[in-house]
Coordinates of C-alpha atoms and ligand atoms in Angstrom, one line a residue:
M1 CA 25.0 11.8 139.9
T2 CA 27.0 11.3 136.6
N3 CA 30.2 9.3 137.0
L4 CA 32.5 11.8 135.1
S5 CA 35.2 9.2 134.5
A6 CA 32.8 6.9 132.6
V7 CA 31.5 9.6 130.1
E8 CA 32.7 8.5 126.6
G9 CA 33.8 10.4 123.6
M10 CA 35.7 10.2 120.3
I11 CA 39.3 11.5 120.0
F12 CA 41.9 11.1 117.3
N13 CA 45.1 11.9 119.2
V14 CA 46.7 12.7 122.5
Q15 CA 49.9 14.7 122.1
H16 CA 52.3 15.1 125.0
Y17 CA 54.9 17.9 125.6
C18 CA 53.1 20.5 123.4
I19 CA 54.4 24.1 123.7
H20 CA 52.1 25.9 121.3
D21 CA 48.7 25.1 122.8
G22 CA 48.7 27.5 125.8
P23 CA 51.2 28.3 128.5
G24 CA 54.0 26.0 129.6
I25 CA 54.3 22.3 128.6
R26 CA 50.9 20.8 127.9
T27 CA 49.1 17.6 126.9
T28 CA 46.7 18.3 124.0
V29 CA 43.7 16.1 123.4
F30 CA 42.4 16.2 119.8
M31 CA 38.7 15.5 119.7
K32 CA 36.6 14.4 116.8
G33 CA 33.6 16.3 115.4
C34 CA 33.3 19.9 114.1
P35 CA 30.4 22.0 112.9
L36 CA 32.7 24.1 110.6
R37 CA 34.2 23.1 107.3
C38 CA 37.1 25.6 106.8
L39 CA 38.4 25.1 103.3
W40 CA 42.0 25.3 104.5
C41 CA 41.5 22.9 107.5
Q42 CA 44.7 21.4 108.8
N43 CA 43.0 18.7 110.8
P44 CA 40.5 17.2 108.4
E45 CA 40.5 13.9 110.3
S46 CA 38.7 15.8 113.0
H47 CA 35.6 16.6 110.9
S48 CA 33.7 13.4 111.2
M49 CA 32.7 11.7 114.5
C50 CA 33.2 8.3 112.7
H51 CA 36.3 6.1 112.5
Q52 CA 38.3 6.7 109.3
I53 CA 41.1 4.8 107.7
F54 CA 44.3 6.8 107.1
F55 CA 46.5 5.3 104.3
T56 CA 50.1 6.5 103.9
A57 CA 51.2 5.3 100.4
E58 CA 54.9 6.0 101.0
K59 CA 54.9 3.4 103.8
C60 CA 53.1 0.7 101.9
A61 CA 55.5 -2.1 100.9
G62 CA 52.9 -3.7 98.6
C63 CA 53.1 -7.0 100.5
G64 CA 49.4 -7.6 100.0
K65 CA 48.8 -8.9 103.6
C66 CA 45.8 -6.5 104.0
I67 CA 44.0 -7.9 100.9
P68 CA 42.7 -11.2 102.4
A69 CA 42.2 -9.5 105.8
C70 CA 39.6 -7.2 104.5
P71 CA 36.2 -8.9 105.0
I72 CA 34.6 -7.2 102.1
G73 CA 37.4 -7.3 99.5
A74 CA 37.8 -3.5 99.4
I75 CA 41.6 -3.6 98.8
H76 CA 43.7 -4.4 95.7
I77 CA 47.3 -3.8 94.6
Q78 CA 47.8 -1.1 92.0
D79 CA 51.3 0.1 90.9
G80 CA 52.8 -1.8 93.9
K81 CA 50.6 -0.1 96.5
A82 CA 47.5 -1.3 98.3
V83 CA 44.5 0.8 97.1
T84 CA 41.3 0.9 99.0
N85 CA 37.9 1.2 97.4
R86 CA 36.5 3.9 99.7
N87 CA 33.0 3.3 98.4
L88 CA 33.1 -0.2 99.8
C89 CA 35.3 0.3 102.9
Q90 CA 33.3 0.1 106.2
S91 CA 36.2 1.5 108.3
C92 CA 36.2 -1.7 110.4
G93 CA 39.9 -1.4 111.0
V94 CA 40.9 -5.1 110.4
C95 CA 43.5 -4.2 107.8
T96 CA 45.3 -1.9 110.2
T97 CA 45.9 -4.9 112.5
V98 CA 47.8 -6.9 109.8
C99 CA 49.9 -4.1 108.2
L100 CA 53.4 -4.4 109.6
H101 CA 54.6 -1.2 107.9
E102 CA 52.1 1.1 109.6
A103 CA 50.8 2.2 106.2
R104 CA 47.2 1.8 107.6
N105 CA 46.0 3.6 110.7
M106 CA 42.6 4.1 112.2
M107 CA 41.7 7.7 113.0
G108 CA 39.3 7.9 115.9
T109 CA 39.2 6.0 119.2
R110 CA 36.3 5.8 121.6
V111 CA 37.6 6.5 125.1
S112 CA 36.3 7.4 128.5
A113 CA 37.0 10.7 130.2
G114 CA 38.8 8.7 132.9
E115 CA 41.2 7.2 130.3
V116 CA 41.9 10.6 128.8
F117 CA 42.5 12.0 132.3
N118 CA 44.9 9.2 133.1
K119 CA 47.0 10.1 130.1
I120 CA 47.0 13.8 131.1
E121 CA 47.8 13.2 134.7
Q122 CA 51.0 11.2 133.7
D123 CA 52.8 14.5 132.9
K124 CA 51.6 16.5 136.0
I125 CA 55.2 17.1 137.1
F126 CA 55.9 18.9 133.8
Y127 CA 52.9 21.1 134.2
E128 CA 53.9 22.1 137.7
E129 CA 57.5 22.9 136.6
S130 CA 56.5 24.9 133.4
G131 CA 53.1 26.4 134.3
G132 CA 51.5 24.1 131.8
G133 CA 48.4 21.9 131.8
A134 CA 45.9 20.2 129.5
T135 CA 44.4 21.6 126.3
L136 CA 41.3 20.3 124.5
S137 CA 41.5 20.8 120.8
G138 CA 40.1 19.2 117.7
G139 CA 38.0 19.5 115.7
E140 CA 35.7 21.5 118.0
P141 CA 35.7 20.2 121.6
L142 CA 32.3 21.8 122.2
F143 CA 30.9 19.4 119.7
Q144 CA 31.2 16.7 122.4
S145 CA 30.3 19.1 125.3
E146 CA 29.5 16.5 128.0
F147 CA 32.7 14.6 127.3
A148 CA 34.8 17.8 127.2
A149 CA 33.3 19.0 130.5
S150 CA 34.0 15.7 132.1
V151 CA 37.7 15.6 131.1
L152 CA 38.2 19.3 132.1
S153 CA 36.4 18.8 135.4
L154 CA 38.6 15.8 136.3
C155 CA 41.7 18.0 135.5
K156 CA 40.4 20.8 137.7
K157 CA 39.8 18.4 140.6
A158 CA 43.4 17.3 140.2
G159 CA 44.7 20.9 140.2
I160 CA 45.7 20.8 136.5
H161 CA 45.4 24.1 134.5
T162 CA 42.9 23.7 131.5
A163 CA 42.7 25.4 128.1
L164 CA 40.0 25.0 125.4
E165 CA 40.9 25.7 121.8
T166 CA 37.7 26.6 120.1
S167 CA 36.1 28.1 117.0
G168 CA 33.5 29.6 119.4
Y169 CA 30.7 28.3 117.3
A170 CA 28.3 26.8 119.9
R171 CA 25.0 27.7 121.6
W172 CA 25.4 29.5 124.9
D173 CA 23.8 26.7 126.9
I174 CA 26.5 24.3 125.5
L175 CA 29.3 26.8 126.4
Q176 CA 27.9 27.1 129.9
L177 CA 28.3 23.3 130.4
V178 CA 32.0 23.6 129.7
L179 CA 33.2 27.0 130.8
P180 CA 33.2 26.4 134.6
Y181 CA 36.1 24.0 134.0
V182 CA 38.1 26.2 131.6
D183 CA 41.0 28.4 132.8
L184 CA 41.9 29.8 129.4
L185 CA 40.3 30.0 126.0
L186 CA 42.3 29.9 122.8
F187 CA 39.6 31.5 120.6
D188 CA 39.8 31.5 116.8
L189 CA 38.7 34.5 114.8
K190 CA 38.8 33.7 111.1
H191 CA 37.1 36.6 109.3
M192 CA 35.2 39.7 110.3
D193 CA 32.8 39.7 107.4
P194 CA 29.8 37.4 108.0
S195 CA 29.3 36.4 104.3
E196 CA 33.1 35.7 103.8
H197 CA 33.0 33.7 107.0
Q198 CA 30.0 31.7 105.7
K199 CA 31.6 31.2 102.3
C200 CA 34.8 29.6 103.6
T201 CA 33.8 27.9 106.8
G202 CA 30.2 27.0 106.2
V203 CA 28.8 29.2 109.0
S204 CA 28.4 32.9 109.7
N205 CA 30.4 34.6 112.4
E206 CA 27.7 36.5 114.4
L207 CA 27.4 33.8 117.1
I208 CA 31.2 33.5 117.3
K209 CA 31.6 37.2 117.9
D210 CA 28.8 37.3 120.5
N211 CA 30.2 34.4 122.3
V212 CA 33.7 35.7 122.7
I213 CA 32.4 39.0 124.1
R214 CA 30.2 37.2 126.6
I215 CA 32.9 34.8 127.6
Y216 CA 35.4 37.6 128.2
H217 CA 33.2 40.2 129.8
Q218 CA 30.3 38.3 131.5
Q219 CA 32.2 35.1 132.4
K220 CA 35.5 36.9 133.1
K221 CA 37.5 34.1 131.4
P222 CA 41.0 34.8 130.1
V223 CA 41.0 34.6 126.3
I224 CA 43.8 34.5 123.7
I225 CA 42.6 35.4 120.2
R226 CA 44.1 33.1 117.5
I227 CA 43.9 34.2 113.9
P228 CA 44.9 31.6 111.2
V229 CA 46.5 33.8 108.5
I230 CA 45.2 32.4 105.2
P231 CA 46.6 34.4 102.2
G232 CA 43.9 35.3 99.8
Y233 CA 41.1 34.8 102.4
N234 CA 41.6 36.8 105.6
D235 CA 45.0 38.5 105.3
S236 CA 43.9 41.8 103.6
L237 CA 44.9 44.9 105.4
E238 CA 41.2 45.8 105.5
N239 CA 40.1 42.5 107.3
I240 CA 43.1 42.6 109.7
E241 CA 42.3 46.2 110.5
A242 CA 38.7 45.2 111.3
T243 CA 39.8 42.3 113.4
A244 CA 42.2 44.4 115.4
E245 CA 39.5 47.0 116.0
F246 CA 37.1 44.3 117.1
V247 CA 39.6 42.9 119.6
A248 CA 40.7 46.2 120.9
C249 CA 37.2 47.8 121.2
K250 CA 34.9 44.9 122.0
L251 CA 37.3 42.9 124.2
G252 CA 40.2 45.1 125.3
A253 CA 43.8 45.9 124.7
S254 CA 44.9 43.4 127.4
V255 CA 43.7 40.4 125.3
P256 CA 46.7 38.8 123.6
V257 CA 46.6 38.0 119.9
N258 CA 48.4 35.1 118.1
L259 CA 48.8 35.1 114.3
L260 CA 49.0 31.5 113.1
P261 CA 50.5 31.3 109.6
F262 CA 48.8 28.9 107.2
H263 CA 50.6 25.7 106.2
R264 CA 49.6 22.9 103.9
L265 CA 49.7 19.9 106.3
G266 CA 45.9 19.3 105.8
E267 CA 46.5 18.6 102.1
S268 CA 48.5 15.4 102.7
K269 CA 46.0 14.3 105.4
N270 CA 43.1 14.6 103.0
E271 CA 45.0 12.5 100.5
R272 CA 45.6 9.8 103.1
M273 CA 41.8 9.7 103.8
G274 CA 41.1 9.4 100.1
V275 CA 39.4 12.7 99.8
Q276 CA 40.1 15.8 97.7
G277 CA 43.1 17.9 98.8
L278 CA 42.8 21.3 100.3
L279 CA 39.9 23.2 98.8
F280 CA 41.5 26.6 99.4
N281 CA 44.6 26.8 97.3
S282 CA 46.7 29.1 99.3
I283 CA 50.4 29.4 100.0
P284 CA 52.0 30.2 103.4
P285 CA 52.3 33.9 104.2
S286 CA 55.7 35.6 103.9
E287 CA 57.6 36.8 107.0
Q288 CA 57.4 40.3 105.7
H289 CA 53.6 40.2 105.3
L290 CA 53.2 38.7 108.8
K291 CA 55.2 41.6 110.3
E292 CA 53.0 44.1 108.4
L293 CA 49.9 42.4 109.9
K294 CA 51.4 42.3 113.3
E295 CA 52.0 46.1 113.2
I296 CA 48.3 46.7 112.6
F297 CA 47.5 45.0 115.9
V298 CA 50.3 46.8 117.7
S299 CA 48.9 50.2 116.4
H300 CA 45.7 49.3 118.3
G301 CA 47.6 48.8 121.5
L302 CA 47.4 45.0 121.4
T303 CA 50.1 42.5 122.3
V304 CA 50.6 40.2 119.3
Q305 CA 52.9 37.3 118.5
I306 CA 53.4 35.3 115.4
G307 CA 52.8 31.6 116.2
G308 CA 51.0 30.0 119.1
Ligands
SF4_1 S1 49.6 -4.8 104.5 FE1 50.4 -2.6 104.6 S2 52.3 -2.7 103.5 FE2 51.2 -4.6 103.0 S3 50.1 -4.0 101.1 FE3 48.7 -3.7 102.8 S4 49.0 -1.5 103.3 FE4 50.7 -2.1 102.1
SF4_2 S1 38.9 -0.8 107.2 FE1 37.9 -2.8 107.0 S2 36.6 -2.6 105.2 FE2 38.0 -0.9 105.1 S3 39.7 -1.6 103.9 FE3 40.3 -2.1 106.0 S4 39.6 -4.1 106.4 FE4 38.5 -3.4 104.5

């Protein structure tokens, strides 16, 4: 029998006291790895399962301590800042241990399910008082399904409410491994048109739509639909109308909808990883436009809120 606590996975953050990742006060575990490549991604550090170096230029004092620390000579000073040759860097992390200014951070830690559970359990009192719990996010938690199932199972055994934030892009047998330990799904719907979905996320949406219907109707799991509102991509009245119709007709009017306005946080994260900024050059949607989109869902009898 598998020792659930010993199952290992890659995460890049554990955030306590979250209030936008499901009901009540929650601890959110951000897992690495994702099969999608949304052009507006706000957590690009989640894409790869590998360790990655995050460099924050504003924090760099130009002291040069990291230069001799790097075993392969990948760092030099340019205009008073430590520049990393990303073609040479092996992401060994040695430079992060000598930087006293926290300009260099390692994204990605290998941990056991037991270690993650211990961090979650610390805040059990807050969950009990607020109706909260633990949320797995990412990245795509289903990308590390055995690890996700182990963490969630440990939470369930301890009586902690569990939520899974997902793109829904996974084979059904993978979902079946995890679903028994999930109390609530925060399920993303990005675009109703399969070719538009393919163009901006790298995958089509047929599997995603099938999965959410099966999860809700066959498995009887509570679902909240989350729609990232990306101006110029999915915020046309036509697409929002199609999305509202899908939710109301294929799921049901009792399924809540959250509209999540796009922001540009992912851009600075990409820069800190030394890769090109956001590939989808959008601006945050206006309040007026969000209200207009909200009305479309309301006209389908759905309960909708702006924000998570
Ligand atoms: S050790 Fe840190 S502060 Fe000093 S040069 Fe390197 S990155 Fe900058
Ligand atoms: S992570 Fe390792 S290889 Fe990359 S710059 Fe830092 S010390 Fe050098």
